[in-house]
Amino acid sequence: MSVVKHFIEEAIKKTQINEFLQKELERAGYGGVDITKTPLGTHIVVHAMRPGVVIGRGGESIRDLAEILEERFELPNPQISVAEIEIPELNAYVVASRVASALRRGIHYRRAGYWALNNSRDAGALGVEIVISGKLRGRRAKYEKFRGGYLPKSGEPPLRYVRKAEIHVQLKSGILGVRVQIMPPDAVFPDRITLVAAEPKEEEVVQAKEEEVVQAKEEEVV
């Protein structure tokens, strides 16, 4: 198998696992997965708002999940750990799921989009973009974009920092897609410079101390 084909198959498998976990762990507030292959097997980190739901009573749910991942997706010896999402508004999967849930409840797509955008910005996100596409109004498909803050599209920062997620929701009018991109508050940009006060040189410190001594002696004489 060529290297290119291997990476393509691995990317497809990760996408399938991600879609499976989105449906399986919806009640747990699923927020993404990290998969790392090790010499001893496969290390899987599931991000969720409610880790207890993922683990289950006595660890039963997480053991069942490991068996499914091993059999269905052929992951060797999967070891699953759960990481709690501290700020849900900065997790792209959680935000996309909340928008999708609002659309299912019949909330207007613009209200749902702006509501999610404002919540993420209030939580500290540097930039947010939410795109809702499908049959929003009428028979023709279209898309609506909700954007706020600073969210570059090219260069290293988007590749390194931007968190992305895409979820599809089935409505009576058809399937709508919800795509979310979030730039977290800890992102570092090469074009943004922070000025730091320079520390005084050793000579300046010595001179300042000598001046203080001289001034103290003059005060004593007076």
PDB file of C-alpha atoms in Angstrom:
ATOM      1  CA  MET A   1       0.000   0.000   0.000  1.00  0.00           C
ATOM      2  CA  SER A   2       1.347   3.415  -0.964  1.00  0.00           C
ATOM      3  CA  VAL A   3       1.890   6.100   1.653  1.00  0.00           C
ATOM      4  CA  VAL A   4      -0.719   8.393   0.074  1.00  0.00           C
ATOM      5  CA  LYS A   5      -3.369   5.672   0.039  1.00  0.00           C
ATOM      6  CA  HIS A   6      -2.567   4.786   3.650  1.00  0.00           C
ATOM      7  CA  PHE A   7      -3.100   8.371   4.858  1.00  0.00           C
ATOM      8  CA  ILE A   8      -6.330   8.662   2.866  1.00  0.00           C
ATOM      9  CA  GLU A   9      -7.723   5.479   4.399  1.00  0.00           C
ATOM     10  CA  GLU A  10      -6.706   6.611   7.887  1.00  0.00           C
ATOM     11  CA  ALA A  11      -8.429   9.980   7.365  1.00  0.00           C
ATOM     12  CA  ILE A  12     -11.609   8.250   6.151  1.00  0.00           C
ATOM     13  CA  LYS A  13     -11.574   5.911   9.139  1.00  0.00           C
ATOM     14  CA  LYS A  14     -11.150   8.801  11.580  1.00  0.00           C
ATOM     15  CA  THR A  15     -14.077  10.627   9.961  1.00  0.00           C
ATOM     16  CA  GLN A  16     -16.260   7.525  10.275  1.00  0.00           C
ATOM     17  CA  ILE A  17     -15.281   7.109  13.927  1.00  0.00           C
ATOM     18  CA  ASN A  18     -16.043  10.764  14.595  1.00  0.00           C
ATOM     19  CA  GLU A  19     -19.503  10.505  12.992  1.00  0.00           C
ATOM     20  CA  PHE A  20     -20.232   7.337  14.960  1.00  0.00           C
ATOM     21  CA  LEU A  21     -19.240   8.936  18.267  1.00  0.00           C
ATOM     22  CA  GLN A  22     -21.314  12.039  17.496  1.00  0.00           C
ATOM     23  CA  LYS A  23     -24.466   9.905  17.391  1.00  0.00           C
ATOM     24  CA  GLU A  24     -23.454   7.477  20.124  1.00  0.00           C
ATOM     25  CA  LEU A  25     -22.401  10.133  22.665  1.00  0.00           C
ATOM     26  CA  GLU A  26     -24.868  12.908  21.892  1.00  0.00           C
ATOM     27  CA  ARG A  27     -26.307  12.821  25.437  1.00  0.00           C
ATOM     28  CA  ALA A  28     -22.797  13.119  26.876  1.00  0.00           C
ATOM     29  CA  GLY A  29     -22.166  16.409  25.065  1.00  0.00           C
ATOM     30  CA  TYR A  30     -19.631  14.995  22.621  1.00  0.00           C
ATOM     31  CA  GLY A  31     -16.856  17.436  21.744  1.00  0.00           C
ATOM     32  CA  GLY A  32     -14.414  15.566  19.520  1.00  0.00           C
ATOM     33  CA  VAL A  33     -11.913  12.717  19.664  1.00  0.00           C
ATOM     34  CA  ASP A  34      -8.124  12.355  19.507  1.00  0.00           C
ATOM     35  CA  ILE A  35      -6.759   9.051  18.186  1.00  0.00           C
ATOM     36  CA  THR A  36      -3.112   8.080  18.635  1.00  0.00           C
ATOM     37  CA  LYS A  37      -1.539   4.767  17.709  1.00  0.00           C
ATOM     38  CA  THR A  38       1.001   3.404  20.192  1.00  0.00           C
ATOM     39  CA  PRO A  39       3.137   0.242  20.324  1.00  0.00           C
ATOM     40  CA  LEU A  40       0.628  -1.221  22.810  1.00  0.00           C
ATOM     41  CA  GLY A  41      -2.516  -0.403  20.820  1.00  0.00           C
ATOM     42  CA  THR A  42      -4.666   2.668  20.169  1.00  0.00           C
ATOM     43  CA  HIS A  43      -5.023   5.539  22.634  1.00  0.00           C
ATOM     44  CA  ILE A  44      -8.368   7.315  22.267  1.00  0.00           C
ATOM     45  CA  VAL A  45      -9.271  10.524  24.106  1.00  0.00           C
ATOM     46  CA  VAL A  46     -12.967  11.422  23.997  1.00  0.00           C
ATOM     47  CA  HIS A  47     -13.849  15.027  24.849  1.00  0.00           C
ATOM     48  CA  ALA A  48     -17.275  15.359  26.458  1.00  0.00           C
ATOM     49  CA  MET A  49     -19.242  17.724  28.663  1.00  0.00           C
ATOM     50  CA  ARG A  50     -20.496  14.853  30.863  1.00  0.00           C
ATOM     51  CA  PRO A  51     -17.734  12.238  31.240  1.00  0.00           C
ATOM     52  CA  GLY A  52     -19.880  10.127  33.554  1.00  0.00           C
ATOM     53  CA  VAL A  53     -22.294   9.351  30.724  1.00  0.00           C
ATOM     54  CA  VAL A  54     -19.417   8.129  28.547  1.00  0.00           C
ATOM     55  CA  ILE A  55     -17.965   5.945  31.307  1.00  0.00           C
ATOM     56  CA  GLY A  56     -21.253   4.520  32.554  1.00  0.00           C
ATOM     57  CA  ARG A  57     -21.959   2.687  35.781  1.00  0.00           C
ATOM     58  CA  GLY A  58     -18.894   0.713  36.772  1.00  0.00           C
ATOM     59  CA  GLY A  59     -17.255   1.551  33.443  1.00  0.00           C
ATOM     60  CA  GLU A  60     -19.717  -0.612  31.506  1.00  0.00           C
ATOM     61  CA  SER A  61     -20.456   1.951  28.770  1.00  0.00           C
ATOM     62  CA  ILE A  62     -16.820   2.722  28.034  1.00  0.00           C
ATOM     63  CA  ARG A  63     -15.978  -0.999  27.811  1.00  0.00           C
ATOM     64  CA  ASP A  64     -18.821  -1.560  25.349  1.00  0.00           C
ATOM     65  CA  LEU A  65     -17.619   1.425  23.334  1.00  0.00           C
ATOM     66  CA  ALA A  66     -14.092   0.001  23.196  1.00  0.00           C
ATOM     67  CA  GLU A  67     -15.417  -3.327  21.895  1.00  0.00           C
ATOM     68  CA  ILE A  68     -17.416  -1.606  19.141  1.00  0.00           C
ATOM     69  CA  LEU A  69     -14.435   0.462  18.035  1.00  0.00           C
ATOM     70  CA  GLU A  70     -12.228  -2.618  17.952  1.00  0.00           C
ATOM     71  CA  GLU A  71     -14.682  -4.774  15.975  1.00  0.00           C
ATOM     72  CA  ARG A  72     -16.293  -2.261  13.629  1.00  0.00           C
ATOM     73  CA  PHE A  73     -13.324   0.003  12.898  1.00  0.00           C
ATOM     74  CA  GLU A  74     -10.532  -2.532  13.441  1.00  0.00           C
ATOM     75  CA  LEU A  75      -8.682  -0.475  16.037  1.00  0.00           C
ATOM     76  CA  PRO A  76      -6.107  -2.648  17.808  1.00  0.00           C
ATOM     77  CA  ASN A  77      -6.496  -2.773  21.610  1.00  0.00           C
ATOM     78  CA  PRO A  78      -8.334   0.568  22.041  1.00  0.00           C
ATOM     79  CA  GLN A  79      -7.701   2.304  25.369  1.00  0.00           C
ATOM     80  CA  ILE A  80     -10.298   5.028  25.934  1.00  0.00           C
ATOM     81  CA  SER A  81      -9.942   7.960  28.312  1.00  0.00           C
ATOM     82  CA  VAL A  82     -12.412  10.799  28.753  1.00  0.00           C
ATOM     83  CA  ALA A  83     -11.524  14.498  29.038  1.00  0.00           C
ATOM     84  CA  GLU A  84     -14.104  16.938  30.373  1.00  0.00           C
ATOM     85  CA  ILE A  85     -14.773  20.051  28.297  1.00  0.00           C
ATOM     86  CA  GLU A  86     -14.172  23.022  30.586  1.00  0.00           C
ATOM     87  CA  ILE A  87     -15.646  25.756  28.350  1.00  0.00           C
ATOM     88  CA  PRO A  88     -18.299  24.274  26.008  1.00  0.00           C
ATOM     89  CA  GLU A  89     -18.721  27.565  24.131  1.00  0.00           C
ATOM     90  CA  LEU A  90     -15.152  27.232  22.809  1.00  0.00           C
ATOM     91  CA  ASN A  91     -15.653  23.682  21.512  1.00  0.00           C
ATOM     92  CA  ALA A  92     -16.720  23.591  17.868  1.00  0.00           C
ATOM     93  CA  TYR A  93     -18.571  20.260  18.171  1.00  0.00           C
ATOM     94  CA  VAL A  94     -20.594  21.427  21.161  1.00  0.00           C
ATOM     95  CA  VAL A  95     -21.512  24.715  19.464  1.00  0.00           C
ATOM     96  CA  ALA A  96     -22.536  22.925  16.254  1.00  0.00           C
ATOM     97  CA  SER A  97     -24.619  20.424  18.251  1.00  0.00           C
ATOM     98  CA  ARG A  98     -26.397  23.232  20.093  1.00  0.00           C
ATOM     99  CA  VAL A  99     -27.228  24.995  16.833  1.00  0.00           C
ATOM    100  CA  ALA A 100     -28.498  21.720  15.351  1.00  0.00           C
ATOM    101  CA  SER A 101     -30.615  21.088  18.449  1.00  0.00           C
ATOM    102  CA  ALA A 102     -32.106  24.589  18.206  1.00  0.00           C
ATOM    103  CA  LEU A 103     -32.993  24.002  14.550  1.00  0.00           C
ATOM    104  CA  ARG A 104     -34.724  20.723  15.453  1.00  0.00           C
ATOM    105  CA  ARG A 105     -36.844  22.580  18.006  1.00  0.00           C
ATOM    106  CA  GLY A 106     -38.046  24.960  15.307  1.00  0.00           C
ATOM    107  CA  ILE A 107     -35.970  27.996  16.288  1.00  0.00           C
ATOM    108  CA  HIS A 108     -35.235  30.299  13.341  1.00  0.00           C
ATOM    109  CA  TYR A 109     -31.796  29.654  11.881  1.00  0.00           C
ATOM    110  CA  ARG A 110     -30.705  33.290  12.212  1.00  0.00           C
ATOM    111  CA  ARG A 111     -31.621  33.417  15.867  1.00  0.00           C
ATOM    112  CA  ALA A 112     -29.804  30.122  16.494  1.00  0.00           C
ATOM    113  CA  GLY A 113     -26.726  31.286  14.580  1.00  0.00           C
ATOM    114  CA  TYR A 114     -26.375  34.664  16.287  1.00  0.00           C
ATOM    115  CA  TRP A 115     -27.107  33.134  19.699  1.00  0.00           C
ATOM    116  CA  ALA A 116     -24.279  30.607  19.323  1.00  0.00           C
ATOM    117  CA  LEU A 117     -21.946  33.246  17.882  1.00  0.00           C
ATOM    118  CA  ASN A 118     -22.482  35.658  20.776  1.00  0.00           C
ATOM    119  CA  ASN A 119     -22.065  32.910  23.385  1.00  0.00           C
ATOM    120  CA  SER A 120     -18.708  31.855  21.944  1.00  0.00           C
ATOM    121  CA  ARG A 121     -17.492  35.445  21.710  1.00  0.00           C
ATOM    122  CA  ASP A 122     -18.566  36.116  25.301  1.00  0.00           C
ATOM    123  CA  ALA A 123     -16.603  33.022  26.381  1.00  0.00           C
ATOM    124  CA  GLY A 124     -13.413  34.568  24.999  1.00  0.00           C
ATOM    125  CA  ALA A 125     -13.151  33.258  21.439  1.00  0.00           C
ATOM    126  CA  LEU A 126     -11.009  35.523  19.260  1.00  0.00           C
ATOM    127  CA  GLY A 127     -13.039  34.682  16.174  1.00  0.00           C
ATOM    128  CA  VAL A 128     -16.093  32.596  15.289  1.00  0.00           C
ATOM    129  CA  GLU A 129     -17.732  31.577  12.033  1.00  0.00           C
ATOM    130  CA  ILE A 130     -20.973  29.594  11.784  1.00  0.00           C
ATOM    131  CA  VAL A 131     -22.367  28.530   8.416  1.00  0.00           C
ATOM    132  CA  ILE A 132     -25.859  27.034   8.136  1.00  0.00           C
ATOM    133  CA  SER A 133     -26.638  25.616   4.695  1.00  0.00           C
ATOM    134  CA  GLY A 134     -29.557  23.840   3.052  1.00  0.00           C
ATOM    135  CA  LYS A 135     -33.179  24.694   2.309  1.00  0.00           C
ATOM    136  CA  LEU A 136     -33.415  27.585   4.736  1.00  0.00           C
ATOM    137  CA  ARG A 137     -36.201  29.398   2.902  1.00  0.00           C
ATOM    138  CA  GLY A 138     -38.125  28.168  -0.102  1.00  0.00           C
ATOM    139  CA  ARG A 139     -37.196  25.251  -2.309  1.00  0.00           C
ATOM    140  CA  ARG A 140     -33.705  26.332  -3.290  1.00  0.00           C
ATOM    141  CA  ALA A 141     -30.728  25.544  -1.123  1.00  0.00           C
ATOM    142  CA  LYS A 142     -28.681  28.461   0.172  1.00  0.00           C
ATOM    143  CA  TYR A 143     -26.399  29.251   3.068  1.00  0.00           C
ATOM    144  CA  GLU A 144     -26.203  31.866   5.790  1.00  0.00           C
ATOM    145  CA  LYS A 145     -22.914  32.871   7.394  1.00  0.00           C
ATOM    146  CA  PHE A 146     -22.546  34.298  10.905  1.00  0.00           C
ATOM    147  CA  ARG A 147     -19.103  35.703  11.619  1.00  0.00           C
ATOM    148  CA  GLY A 148     -17.500  37.730  14.374  1.00  0.00           C
ATOM    149  CA  GLY A 149     -14.010  38.571  15.597  1.00  0.00           C
ATOM    150  CA  TYR A 150     -10.696  37.701  13.971  1.00  0.00           C
ATOM    151  CA  LEU A 151     -10.589  34.427  12.011  1.00  0.00           C
ATOM    152  CA  PRO A 152      -7.864  34.235   9.326  1.00  0.00           C
ATOM    153  CA  LYS A 153      -8.325  31.772   6.467  1.00  0.00           C
ATOM    154  CA  SER A 154      -4.719  31.193   5.428  1.00  0.00           C
ATOM    155  CA  GLY A 155      -1.325  30.739   7.018  1.00  0.00           C
ATOM    156  CA  GLU A 156      -0.138  28.712   9.989  1.00  0.00           C
ATOM    157  CA  PRO A 157      -2.499  29.993  12.761  1.00  0.00           C
ATOM    158  CA  PRO A 158      -5.686  28.557  11.176  1.00  0.00           C
ATOM    159  CA  LEU A 159      -4.032  25.168  10.715  1.00  0.00           C
ATOM    160  CA  ARG A 160      -2.672  25.099  14.256  1.00  0.00           C
ATOM    161  CA  TYR A 161      -5.382  26.741  16.340  1.00  0.00           C
ATOM    162  CA  VAL A 162      -8.781  26.849  14.587  1.00  0.00           C
ATOM    163  CA  ARG A 163     -11.250  24.283  15.928  1.00  0.00           C
ATOM    164  CA  LYS A 164     -13.659  22.956  13.309  1.00  0.00           C
ATOM    165  CA  ALA A 165     -16.800  20.833  13.337  1.00  0.00           C
ATOM    166  CA  GLU A 166     -19.617  19.988  10.948  1.00  0.00           C
ATOM    167  CA  ILE A 167     -22.965  18.418  11.815  1.00  0.00           C
ATOM    168  CA  HIS A 168     -26.014  17.584   9.686  1.00  0.00           C
ATOM    169  CA  VAL A 169     -29.553  17.798  10.976  1.00  0.00           C
ATOM    170  CA  GLN A 170     -32.673  16.300   9.375  1.00  0.00           C
ATOM    171  CA  LEU A 171     -35.711  18.598   9.200  1.00  0.00           C
ATOM    172  CA  LYS A 172     -39.004  18.402   7.330  1.00  0.00           C
ATOM    173  CA  SER A 173     -37.659  20.730   4.648  1.00  0.00           C
ATOM    174  CA  GLY A 174     -34.565  18.571   4.163  1.00  0.00           C
ATOM    175  CA  ILE A 175     -31.077  18.176   5.564  1.00  0.00           C
ATOM    176  CA  LEU A 176     -29.292  21.245   6.918  1.00  0.00           C
ATOM    177  CA  GLY A 177     -25.559  21.461   7.482  1.00  0.00           C
ATOM    178  CA  VAL A 178     -24.005  23.324  10.403  1.00  0.00           C
ATOM    179  CA  ARG A 179     -20.303  24.158  10.094  1.00  0.00           C
ATOM    180  CA  VAL A 180     -18.469  25.885  12.960  1.00  0.00           C
ATOM    181  CA  GLN A 181     -14.965  27.344  13.186  1.00  0.00           C
ATOM    182  CA  ILE A 182     -13.603  28.842  16.402  1.00  0.00           C
ATOM    183  CA  MET A 183     -10.319  30.627  17.076  1.00  0.00           C
ATOM    184  CA  PRO A 184      -9.555  30.043  20.796  1.00  0.00           C
ATOM    185  CA  PRO A 185      -8.294  32.830  23.084  1.00  0.00           C
ATOM    186  CA  ASP A 186      -4.845  31.232  23.500  1.00  0.00           C
ATOM    187  CA  ALA A 187      -3.982  31.463  19.781  1.00  0.00           C
ATOM    188  CA  VAL A 188      -0.696  33.197  18.938  1.00  0.00           C
ATOM    189  CA  PHE A 189      -0.364  35.249  15.736  1.00  0.00           C
ATOM    190  CA  PRO A 190       3.021  36.061  14.179  1.00  0.00           C
ATOM    191  CA  ASP A 191       1.838  39.481  12.991  1.00  0.00           C
ATOM    192  CA  ARG A 192       0.812  40.628  16.478  1.00  0.00           C
ATOM    193  CA  ILE A 193       3.658  42.094  18.546  1.00  0.00           C
ATOM    194  CA  THR A 194       3.547  42.647  22.302  1.00  0.00           C
ATOM    195  CA  LEU A 195       5.833  45.345  23.731  1.00  0.00           C
ATOM    196  CA  VAL A 196       7.614  44.375  26.937  1.00  0.00           C
ATOM    197  CA  ALA A 197       9.413  46.864  29.188  1.00  0.00           C
ATOM    198  CA  ALA A 198      13.174  46.378  29.016  1.00  0.00           C
ATOM    199  CA  GLU A 199      14.963  45.366  32.196  1.00  0.00           C
ATOM    200  CA  PRO A 200      17.534  47.931  33.422  1.00  0.00           C
ATOM    201  CA  LYS A 201      21.152  47.119  32.696  1.00  0.00           C
ATOM    202  CA  GLU A 202      23.531  46.235  35.533  1.00  0.00           C
ATOM    203  CA  GLU A 203      25.437  49.514  35.131  1.00  0.00           C
ATOM    204  CA  GLU A 204      22.231  51.519  35.452  1.00  0.00           C
ATOM    205  CA  VAL A 205      21.265  49.621  38.616  1.00  0.00           C
ATOM    206  CA  VAL A 206      24.695  50.275  40.204  1.00  0.00           C
ATOM    207  CA  GLN A 207      24.542  53.961  39.257  1.00  0.00           C
ATOM    208  CA  ALA A 208      21.051  54.297  40.724  1.00  0.00           C
ATOM    209  CA  LYS A 209      22.205  52.750  44.011  1.00  0.00           C
ATOM    210  CA  GLU A 210      25.218  55.107  44.163  1.00  0.00           C
ATOM    211  CA  GLU A 211      22.938  58.093  43.614  1.00  0.00           C
ATOM    212  CA  GLU A 212      20.677  56.894  46.439  1.00  0.00           C
ATOM    213  CA  VAL A 213      23.700  56.603  48.775  1.00  0.00           C
ATOM    214  CA  VAL A 214      24.928  60.107  47.872  1.00  0.00           C
ATOM    215  CA  GLN A 215      21.449  61.551  48.355  1.00  0.00           C
ATOM    216  CA  ALA A 216      21.152  59.856  51.766  1.00  0.00           C
ATOM    217  CA  LYS A 217      24.508  61.322  52.900  1.00  0.00           C
ATOM    218  CA  GLU A 218      23.482  64.813  51.773  1.00  0.00           C
ATOM    219  CA  GLU A 219      20.275  64.530  53.771  1.00  0.00           C
ATOM    220  CA  GLU A 220      22.276  63.500  56.858  1.00  0.00           C
ATOM    221  CA  VAL A 221      24.570  66.547  56.487  1.00  0.00           C
ATOM    222  CA  VAL A 222      21.591  68.851  56.211  1.00  0.00           C
TER     223      VAL A 222
END
